[in-house]
Structure formats: structure tokens, C-alpha cells
């Protein structure tokens, strides 16, 4: 199996790799041509053509860009003699080199910044030292698949531990400081740190982050006011 059939089978098995060109400039140009044609013809039946285009264009615009790691893997698979080995021979063989105009039909479940930064690094190190030495889960394509759910579970555990350590760390630091003004300064520092941590490791809304930060600040202020210098 070669050519489009081989590539389609590969993408069908791994929907995260269903990456295609968006043709961002071509769609508006097509709409402009249709608009000009309508203005000239004034044909009653003609609006159905641009209407379909107008409906499809915003749908196309909602698809996100592929992750750098996913796109990099697809680019490597296409040129690897043992895997894709250039299954496409036409001009479209270089489509996946234009990363700015690509969309993915099924984005990864990994959405928050913390998972993207930490989770993907964990997978990279795991693959380099352990995963690459294990048999491929897909021998035909040389694939070693790491489930998004597993990555999310690991990063959620790490994020939870970090979030739980923040109040404990704050209390220990505040207890060791005897100057009241320095204590207030550290309260501000820990408050900012917690808000940043919550924004990075969670997908919480701004009001939820504000409520959690306010509660954390209240606990610190109570501790500072009740503890002796």
C-alpha cells in the first residue's frame, strides 16, 4: 500500500495526526470572487454558492493548530525510509513543512499550559531513556503511543502536589520571619505565586482563581495576626 492510501490509513489510525492545510488566504479570495460575481449577475439562485462558503469558512477557522511535537513527528514519519518514506510524490508532499497554515481535525486533550510544558517534557525524557527501548506498539509504522489520559493523570498529580505544598511552604516561611513588614511582603509574594500556579496548572475561570487566592491570603493574614513575633 503506497501513496494516499498508505498515508490515509496512517492518519485514520491516529486521528491526532489528521493535519491539513487551512488555505487561509484562498478561502477569503474565493469569497471575494463570489461576491463580485453576485454583484454583476444579480442572480436570485446564486446566493446559495457563497452561503455555503460563508458557513464553511468560520467552521474551518475554528480548528486549532497542531502541537509542535505532533507536527514534528508527522514530518519525521513522512521522510523516514522505514516509515512513510515519502508516500506522496506530488507538490503536496511539502504541505506539512508550512506549519503556519496547518490545522488539526482532532486536537489533543492536553490543553492547559502546565500539561504542555511539564507533561510533554516528561514524555520526551521517558521516550528517550525508556520508551524508545521498548517494542513499538505499532510495528508497521514504528509508533510508540503515549495516551493523553496518562499524561493528564501524571501532570494532575504533580500539579496537585505543588498546589498543596504552597500553603505549607507559606506557613513555614512566615513562621521563620520575625519582622512584621517582611511578613506582609511575603504574604504578597505567596499570593502572587499561588495565583500564577493556579492559572498555569488549572483551567479555572478568573473568578475561581480570584476566590481561591483570596481565601489563601486570608489564611496567611490570620496566621500573621495570631502568631507572636
C-alpha positions as a printed Julia matrix, in Angstrom:
229×3 Matrix{Float64}:
   0.0    0.0     0.0
   1.53   3.28   -1.11
   0.64   6.89   -1.8
  -2.56   8.42   -0.48
  -3.89   5.04    0.67
  -0.9    4.48    2.93
  -0.98   7.99    4.34
  -4.77   7.91    4.86
  -4.55   4.59    6.71
  -1.87   6.02    8.98
  -3.86   9.17    9.76
  -7.03   7.15   10.28
  -5.29   5.03   12.9
  -4.02   8.13   14.7
  -6.56  10.99   14.42
  -4.18  13.37   16.21
  -2.12  13.28   13.01
  -5.01  14.36   10.77
  -3.24  17.61    9.9
  -4.06  19.54    6.75
  -3.6   22.96    5.17
  -6.07  25.63    6.14
  -5.66  27.64    2.91
  -6.23  30.77    4.94
  -5.75  33.18    2.02
  -7.54  31.06   -0.56
 -10.9   30.99    1.22
 -11.3   34.8     1.52
 -10.21  35.18   -2.09
 -12.85  32.69   -3.15
 -15.48  34.62   -1.2
 -14.4   37.87   -2.83
 -14.69  36.3    -6.28
 -18.15  35.0    -5.49
 -19.21  38.35   -4.09
 -18.04  40.14   -7.23
 -19.83  37.61   -9.4
 -23.07  38.11   -7.46
 -22.85  41.86   -7.74
 -22.52  41.52  -11.5
 -25.09  38.85  -12.13
 -27.79  39.75   -9.57
 -28.96  36.17   -9.96
 -31.54  35.06   -7.39
 -30.25  31.46   -7.26
 -26.6   32.44   -6.99
 -26.51  33.24   -3.23
 -26.57  29.54   -2.38
 -22.95  29.21   -3.52
 -21.44  31.93   -1.35
 -23.77  31.0     1.51
 -22.17  27.56    1.67
 -18.74  29.16    1.58
 -19.68  31.6     4.33
 -20.86  28.72    6.5
 -17.77  26.59    5.9
 -15.26  29.4     6.37
 -15.96  30.06   10.1
 -16.08  26.3    10.72
 -12.66  25.96    9.16
 -11.37  28.86   11.24
 -12.36  27.12   14.5
  -9.83  24.32   14.05
  -6.66  24.87   16.02
  -3.03  24.49   15.02
  -1.31  21.16   15.63
   1.06  20.85   18.53
   4.71  21.27   17.68
   5.59  17.78   18.9
   2.81  16.13   16.89
   3.69  18.04   13.73
   7.38  17.27   14.2
   6.62  13.57   14.5
   4.48  13.62   11.34
   7.23  15.41    9.44
   9.72  12.79   10.59
   7.39   9.92    9.67
   6.94  11.26    6.15
  10.67  11.28    5.37
  11.74   8.19    7.33
  12.58   5.39    4.84
  11.37   2.79    7.37
   8.02   4.51    7.91
   6.33   6.91    5.48
   9.2    7.03    3.01
   7.62   9.97    1.16
   4.22   8.36    0.42
   3.2   11.44   -1.58
   5.15  12.22   -4.74
   3.34  15.38   -5.9
   3.62  19.01   -4.84
   1.61  18.3    -1.71
   4.5   16.28   -0.25
   5.81  19.55    1.23
   2.48  20.73    2.69
   3.46  19.77    6.25
   6.54  21.98    6.14
   4.3   25.1     6.18
   3.43  24.99    9.87
   1.72  28.4     9.99
  -1.13  27.33    7.68
  -1.97  23.94    9.16
  -4.94  22.73   11.19
  -5.61  19.54   13.1
  -9.08  17.98   12.96
  -8.77  16.27   16.33
  -6.73  18.31   18.8
  -5.0   16.72   21.74
  -6.72  16.58   25.13
  -3.68  18.33   26.55
  -4.87  21.91   26.72
  -3.52  23.68   29.78
  -0.11  25.31   29.81
   1.23  23.19   32.68
   0.49  19.91   30.92
   2.01  21.17   27.68
   5.2   22.34   29.38
   5.71  19.67   32.03
   3.79  16.7    30.65
   5.4   16.8    27.24
   8.86  17.14   28.8
   8.17  14.06   30.91
   7.15  12.14   27.81
  10.27  13.29   25.94
  12.58  12.08   28.73
  10.6    8.88   29.21
  10.78   8.12   25.49
  14.48   8.93   25.31
  15.54   6.7    28.21
  12.81   4.04   28.45
  10.09   4.16   25.81
  12.38   4.05   22.79
  13.94   0.83   24.09
  10.6   -0.96   24.33
   8.88  -2.7    21.4
   6.78  -0.4    19.24
   3.04  -0.56   19.85
   2.58  -0.24   16.09
   5.37  -2.21   14.41
   4.24  -1.29   10.89
   4.66   2.45   11.48
   7.25   2.24   14.25
   4.85   4.02   16.6
   5.1    4.18   20.36
   1.87   5.68   21.57
   1.54   7.56   24.85
  -2.07   8.16   25.84
  -3.2   11.71   26.54
  -5.13  10.45   29.57
  -1.94   9.05   31.07
  -0.09  12.33   30.55
  -3.0   14.26   32.06
  -3.1   11.95   35.07
   0.61  12.4    35.76
   0.54  16.17   35.4
  -2.6   16.42   37.54
  -0.81  14.54   40.32
   2.22  16.84   40.06
   0.02  19.93   39.93
  -1.98  18.82   42.96
   1.18  18.21   44.98
   2.54  21.65   44.05
  -0.75  23.34   44.96
  -0.91  21.5    48.32
   2.67  22.43   49.18
   2.05  26.14   48.64
   0.12  26.78   51.91
   2.53  24.63   53.94
   5.54  26.43   52.49
   3.94  29.81   53.14
   3.26  28.99   56.81
   6.81  27.71   57.36
   8.37  30.8    55.76
   6.07  33.22   57.61
   6.78  31.47   60.92
  10.54  31.83   60.43
  10.3   35.59   59.72
  10.09  37.83   62.78
   9.8   41.24   61.11
   6.12  42.11   60.61
   6.67  44.17   57.44
   8.68  41.36   55.92
   5.83  39.0    56.76
   3.37  41.19   54.92
   5.75  41.31   51.99
   5.95  37.52   51.89
   2.15  37.3    52.09
   2.02  39.35   48.88
   4.7   37.17   47.26
   2.95  33.9    48.11
  -0.39  35.29   46.97
   1.04  36.16   43.57
   2.78  32.78   43.33
  -0.42  30.89   44.13
  -2.42  32.82   41.53
   0.23  32.05   38.91
   0.29  28.38   39.89
  -3.5   28.14   39.64
  -3.52  29.86   36.26
  -0.84  27.52   34.92
  -1.9   24.14   36.3
  -5.68  24.53   36.07
  -8.27  25.63   33.55
 -10.16  27.53   36.22
 -12.03  30.71   35.44
 -10.67  34.05   36.58
 -13.3   34.38   39.32
 -12.44  30.91   40.64
  -8.73  31.74   40.76
  -9.56  35.03   42.49
 -11.7   33.26   45.11
  -9.01  30.67   45.86
  -6.33  33.36   46.08
  -8.46  35.48   48.39
  -9.06  32.52   50.7
  -5.34  31.72   50.73
  -4.5   35.35   51.55
  -7.0   35.36   54.41
  -5.38  32.28   55.93
  -1.97  33.94   55.77
  -3.21  37.18   57.31
  -4.89  35.28   60.15
  -1.67  33.36   60.81
   0.39  36.55   60.79
  -2.03  38.29   63.15
  -2.31  35.4    65.6
   1.36  34.39   65.77
   3.79  36.19   68.01
   6.85  37.92   66.6
